[in-house]
mmCIF file of N, CA and C in Angstrom:
data_model
loop_
_atom_site.group_PDB
_atom_site.id
_atom_site.type_symbol
_atom_site.label_atom_id
_atom_site.label_comp_id
_atom_site.label_asym_id
_atom_site.label_seq_id
_atom_site.Cartn_x
_atom_site.Cartn_y
_atom_site.Cartn_z
ATOM 1 N N UNK A 9 0.851 -1.180 0.000
ATOM 2 C CA UNK A 9 0.000 0.000 0.000
ATOM 3 C C UNK A 9 0.893 1.238 0.000
ATOM 4 N N UNK A 10 0.558 2.250 -0.785
ATOM 5 C CA UNK A 10 1.420 3.422 -0.894
ATOM 6 C C UNK A 10 1.349 4.395 0.282
ATOM 7 N N UNK A 11 0.453 4.157 1.245
ATOM 8 C CA UNK A 11 0.400 5.002 2.444
ATOM 9 C C UNK A 11 1.180 4.310 3.552
ATOM 10 N N UNK A 12 2.201 4.995 4.051
ATOM 11 C CA UNK A 12 3.029 4.469 5.127
ATOM 12 C C UNK A 12 2.605 5.154 6.425
ATOM 13 N N UNK A 13 2.407 4.365 7.474
ATOM 14 C CA UNK A 13 2.014 4.898 8.780
ATOM 15 C C UNK A 13 3.263 4.940 9.669
ATOM 16 N N UNK A 14 3.608 6.132 10.125
ATOM 17 C CA UNK A 14 4.814 6.338 10.929
ATOM 18 C C UNK A 14 4.496 6.632 12.396
ATOM 19 N N UNK A 15 3.440 6.036 12.913
ATOM 20 C CA UNK A 15 3.085 6.262 14.318
ATOM 21 C C UNK A 15 4.221 5.805 15.223
ATOM 22 N N UNK A 16 4.832 4.675 14.905
ATOM 23 C CA UNK A 16 5.927 4.157 15.739
ATOM 24 C C UNK A 16 7.116 5.113 15.776
ATOM 25 N N UNK A 17 7.378 5.794 14.663
ATOM 26 C CA UNK A 17 8.481 6.758 14.611
ATOM 27 C C UNK A 17 8.198 7.925 15.554
ATOM 28 N N UNK A 18 6.966 8.456 15.479
ATOM 29 C CA UNK A 18 6.612 9.582 16.348
ATOM 30 C C UNK A 18 6.561 9.156 17.811
ATOM 31 N N UNK A 19 6.097 7.933 18.069
ATOM 32 C CA UNK A 19 6.084 7.432 19.446
ATOM 33 C C UNK A 19 7.507 7.363 19.992
ATOM 34 N N UNK A 20 8.445 6.910 19.189
ATOM 35 C CA UNK A 20 9.841 6.825 19.622
ATOM 36 C C UNK A 20 10.417 8.217 19.878
ATOM 37 N N UNK A 21 10.102 9.164 18.991
ATOM 38 C CA UNK A 21 10.593 10.537 19.172
ATOM 39 C C UNK A 21 10.051 11.157 20.453
ATOM 40 N N UNK A 22 8.815 10.810 20.801
ATOM 41 C CA UNK A 22 8.182 11.367 22.006
ATOM 42 C C UNK A 22 8.380 10.472 23.230
ATOM 43 N N UNK A 23 9.100 9.353 23.040
ATOM 44 C CA UNK A 23 9.351 8.395 24.127
ATOM 45 C C UNK A 23 8.041 7.966 24.790
ATOM 46 N N UNK A 24 7.069 7.601 23.939
ATOM 47 C CA UNK A 24 5.754 7.200 24.418
ATOM 48 C C UNK A 24 5.508 5.735 24.067
ATOM 49 N N UNK A 25 4.993 4.996 25.022
ATOM 50 C CA UNK A 25 4.699 3.578 24.794
ATOM 51 C C UNK A 25 3.348 3.413 24.114
ATOM 52 N N UNK A 26 3.129 2.230 23.570
ATOM 53 C CA UNK A 26 1.850 1.910 22.939
ATOM 54 C C UNK A 26 0.720 1.990 23.967
ATOM 55 N N UNK A 27 0.977 1.509 25.176
ATOM 56 C CA UNK A 27 -0.028 1.576 26.249
ATOM 57 C C UNK A 27 -0.392 3.020 26.572
ATOM 58 N N UNK A 28 0.604 3.872 26.682
ATOM 59 C CA UNK A 28 0.359 5.275 27.026
ATOM 60 C C UNK A 28 -0.434 5.974 25.922
ATOM 61 N N UNK A 29 -0.049 5.745 24.662
ATOM 62 C CA UNK A 29 -0.769 6.358 23.556
ATOM 63 C C UNK A 29 -2.202 5.832 23.491
ATOM 64 N N UNK A 30 -2.360 4.546 23.728
ATOM 65 C CA UNK A 30 -3.686 3.926 23.723
ATOM 66 C C UNK A 30 -4.611 4.611 24.728
ATOM 67 N N UNK A 31 -4.112 4.878 25.916
ATOM 68 C CA UNK A 31 -4.905 5.549 26.951
ATOM 69 C C UNK A 31 -5.231 6.986 26.558
ATOM 70 N N UNK A 32 -4.248 7.694 25.989
ATOM 71 C CA UNK A 32 -4.452 9.105 25.648
ATOM 72 C C UNK A 32 -5.447 9.296 24.516
ATOM 73 N N UNK A 33 -5.489 8.367 23.570
ATOM 74 C CA UNK A 33 -6.377 8.539 22.423
ATOM 75 C C UNK A 33 -7.646 7.701 22.545
ATOM 76 N N UNK A 34 -7.769 6.976 23.646
ATOM 77 C CA UNK A 34 -8.952 6.141 23.905
ATOM 78 C C UNK A 34 -9.198 5.160 22.754
ATOM 79 N N UNK A 35 -8.138 4.427 22.426
ATOM 80 C CA UNK A 35 -8.185 3.419 21.372
ATOM 81 C C UNK A 35 -7.631 2.133 21.963
ATOM 82 N N UNK A 36 -8.222 0.998 21.609
ATOM 83 C CA UNK A 36 -7.728 -0.270 22.160
ATOM 84 C C UNK A 36 -6.320 -0.539 21.659
ATOM 85 N N UNK A 37 -5.581 -1.318 22.429
ATOM 86 C CA UNK A 37 -4.230 -1.685 22.023
ATOM 87 C C UNK A 37 -4.233 -2.408 20.693
ATOM 88 N N UNK A 38 -5.203 -3.286 20.489
ATOM 89 C CA UNK A 38 -5.245 -4.039 19.237
ATOM 90 C C UNK A 38 -5.509 -3.124 18.040
ATOM 91 N N UNK A 39 -6.427 -2.182 18.168
ATOM 92 C CA UNK A 39 -6.695 -1.251 17.063
ATOM 93 C C UNK A 39 -5.513 -0.332 16.803
ATOM 94 N N UNK A 40 -4.870 0.117 17.852
ATOM 95 C CA UNK A 40 -3.692 0.970 17.692
ATOM 96 C C UNK A 40 -2.548 0.184 17.053
ATOM 97 N N UNK A 41 -2.416 -1.067 17.427
ATOM 98 C CA UNK A 41 -1.386 -1.920 16.847
ATOM 99 C C UNK A 41 -1.630 -2.154 15.360
ATOM 100 N N UNK A 42 -2.896 -2.358 14.975
ATOM 101 C CA UNK A 42 -3.251 -2.531 13.566
ATOM 102 C C UNK A 42 -2.875 -1.275 12.777
ATOM 103 N N UNK A 43 -3.143 -0.124 13.351
ATOM 104 C CA UNK A 43 -2.790 1.133 12.699
ATOM 105 C C UNK A 43 -1.277 1.284 12.606
ATOM 106 N N UNK A 44 -0.602 1.001 13.698
ATOM 107 C CA UNK A 44 0.842 1.165 13.777
ATOM 108 C C UNK A 44 1.588 0.285 12.780
ATOM 109 N N UNK A 45 1.075 -0.918 12.555
ATOM 110 C CA UNK A 45 1.743 -1.845 11.643
ATOM 111 C C UNK A 45 1.344 -1.638 10.186
ATOM 112 N N UNK A 46 0.476 -0.659 9.932
ATOM 113 C CA UNK A 46 0.091 -0.360 8.561
ATOM 114 C C UNK A 46 -0.968 -1.291 7.999
ATOM 115 N N UNK A 47 -1.622 -2.074 8.857
ATOM 116 C CA UNK A 47 -2.641 -3.015 8.394
ATOM 117 C C UNK A 47 -4.042 -2.413 8.365
ATOM 118 N N UNK A 48 -4.190 -1.198 8.860
ATOM 119 C CA UNK A 48 -5.505 -0.538 8.873
ATOM 120 C C UNK A 48 -5.885 -0.119 7.459
ATOM 121 N N UNK A 49 -7.152 -0.223 7.150
ATOM 122 C CA UNK A 49 -7.660 0.176 5.833
ATOM 123 C C UNK A 49 -8.126 1.629 5.828
ATOM 124 N N UNK A 50 -8.412 2.180 7.008
ATOM 125 C CA UNK A 50 -8.918 3.551 7.102
ATOM 126 C C UNK A 50 -8.630 4.083 8.503
ATOM 127 N N UNK A 51 -8.734 5.401 8.638
ATOM 128 C CA UNK A 51 -8.610 6.038 9.950
ATOM 129 C C UNK A 51 -9.583 7.206 9.991
ATOM 130 N N UNK A 52 -10.285 7.319 11.092
ATOM 131 C CA UNK A 52 -11.213 8.444 11.269
ATOM 132 C C UNK A 52 -10.404 9.710 11.535
ATOM 133 N N UNK A 53 -10.923 10.831 11.051
ATOM 134 C CA UNK A 53 -10.259 12.101 11.322
ATOM 135 C C UNK A 53 -10.192 12.369 12.820
ATOM 136 N N UNK A 54 -11.209 11.965 13.568
ATOM 137 C CA UNK A 54 -11.195 12.182 15.018
ATOM 138 C C UNK A 54 -10.069 11.379 15.675
ATOM 139 N N UNK A 55 -9.806 10.178 15.168
ATOM 140 C CA UNK A 55 -8.706 9.363 15.696
ATOM 141 C C UNK A 55 -7.369 9.984 15.323
ATOM 142 N N UNK A 56 -7.244 10.422 14.079
ATOM 143 C CA UNK A 56 -6.011 11.074 13.622
ATOM 144 C C UNK A 56 -5.745 12.330 14.443
ATOM 145 N N UNK A 57 -6.807 13.094 14.706
ATOM 146 C CA UNK A 57 -6.676 14.310 15.523
ATOM 147 C C UNK A 57 -6.195 13.966 16.931
ATOM 148 N N UNK A 58 -6.775 12.937 17.533
ATOM 149 C CA UNK A 58 -6.385 12.543 18.890
ATOM 150 C C UNK A 58 -4.931 12.084 18.940
ATOM 151 N N UNK A 59 -4.508 11.333 17.929
ATOM 152 C CA UNK A 59 -3.112 10.874 17.884
ATOM 153 C C UNK A 59 -2.167 12.062 17.724
ATOM 154 N N UNK A 60 -2.513 12.983 16.827
ATOM 155 C CA UNK A 60 -1.681 14.174 16.630
ATOM 156 C C UNK A 60 -1.596 15.014 17.906
ATOM 157 N N UNK A 61 -2.709 15.123 18.609
ATOM 158 C CA UNK A 61 -2.717 15.890 19.865
ATOM 159 C C UNK A 61 -1.837 15.207 20.903
ATOM 160 N N UNK A 62 -1.977 13.884 21.033
ATOM 161 C CA UNK A 62 -1.208 13.138 22.034
ATOM 162 C C UNK A 62 0.286 13.158 21.730
ATOM 163 N N UNK A 63 0.632 13.110 20.440
ATOM 164 C CA UNK A 63 2.049 13.065 20.049
ATOM 165 C C UNK A 63 2.607 14.440 19.685
ATOM 166 N N UNK A 64 1.753 15.478 19.785
ATOM 167 C CA UNK A 64 2.154 16.846 19.465
ATOM 168 C C UNK A 64 2.821 16.896 18.085
ATOM 169 N N UNK A 65 2.057 16.479 17.072
ATOM 170 C CA UNK A 65 2.596 16.438 15.716
ATOM 171 C C UNK A 65 1.506 16.766 14.702
ATOM 172 N N UNK A 66 1.880 16.783 13.455
ATOM 173 C CA UNK A 66 0.970 17.039 12.355
ATOM 174 C C UNK A 66 0.608 15.716 11.665
ATOM 175 N N UNK A 67 -0.537 15.645 10.967
ATOM 176 C CA UNK A 67 -0.899 14.412 10.260
ATOM 177 C C UNK A 67 0.196 13.932 9.304
ATOM 178 N N UNK A 68 0.901 14.866 8.678
ATOM 179 C CA UNK A 68 1.984 14.513 7.762
ATOM 180 C C UNK A 68 3.175 13.866 8.448
ATOM 181 N N UNK A 69 3.275 14.029 9.764
ATOM 182 C CA UNK A 69 4.340 13.359 10.525
ATOM 183 C C UNK A 69 4.011 11.884 10.711
ATOM 184 N N UNK A 70 2.725 11.555 10.615
ATOM 185 C CA UNK A 70 2.257 10.195 10.870
ATOM 186 C C UNK A 70 1.998 9.426 9.584
ATOM 187 N N UNK A 71 1.438 10.116 8.587
ATOM 188 C CA UNK A 71 1.079 9.465 7.328
ATOM 189 C C UNK A 71 1.977 9.959 6.204
ATOM 190 N N UNK A 72 2.431 9.029 5.383
ATOM 191 C CA UNK A 72 3.330 9.358 4.283
ATOM 192 C C UNK A 72 2.884 8.608 3.030
ATOM 193 N N UNK A 73 2.876 9.303 1.913
ATOM 194 C CA UNK A 73 2.520 8.681 0.644
ATOM 195 C C UNK A 73 3.791 8.340 -0.124
ATOM 196 N N UNK A 74 3.894 7.097 -0.554
ATOM 197 C CA UNK A 74 5.034 6.660 -1.366
ATOM 198 C C UNK A 74 4.457 6.060 -2.653
ATOM 199 N N UNK A 75 4.789 6.679 -3.775
ATOM 200 C CA UNK A 75 4.265 6.220 -5.056
ATOM 201 C C UNK A 75 4.786 4.828 -5.379
ATOM 202 N N UNK A 76 3.892 3.981 -5.865
ATOM 203 C CA UNK A 76 4.284 2.631 -6.267
ATOM 204 C C UNK A 76 4.950 2.691 -7.635
ATOM 205 N N UNK A 77 5.965 1.879 -7.812
ATOM 206 C CA UNK A 77 6.636 1.822 -9.113
ATOM 207 C C UNK A 77 5.795 1.015 -10.075
ATOM 208 N N UNK A 78 5.796 1.430 -11.316
ATOM 209 C CA UNK A 78 5.002 0.733 -12.347
ATOM 210 C C UNK A 78 5.834 -0.275 -13.083
#
């Protein structure tokens, strides 16, 4: 998939654990893990907003588009 999820990168920069982020954004560990590993098919804007608020970052810090080679 050409969308790369960099939640783990931002978590490392902020020295925040998956458990801590899960509590701050009110998302289950399993759902956050699915997002973190790039297996999620979609994300709600409200969830993206909560993650950005908790990690003090912009959506572009978390989501990255990489064009697929043809």
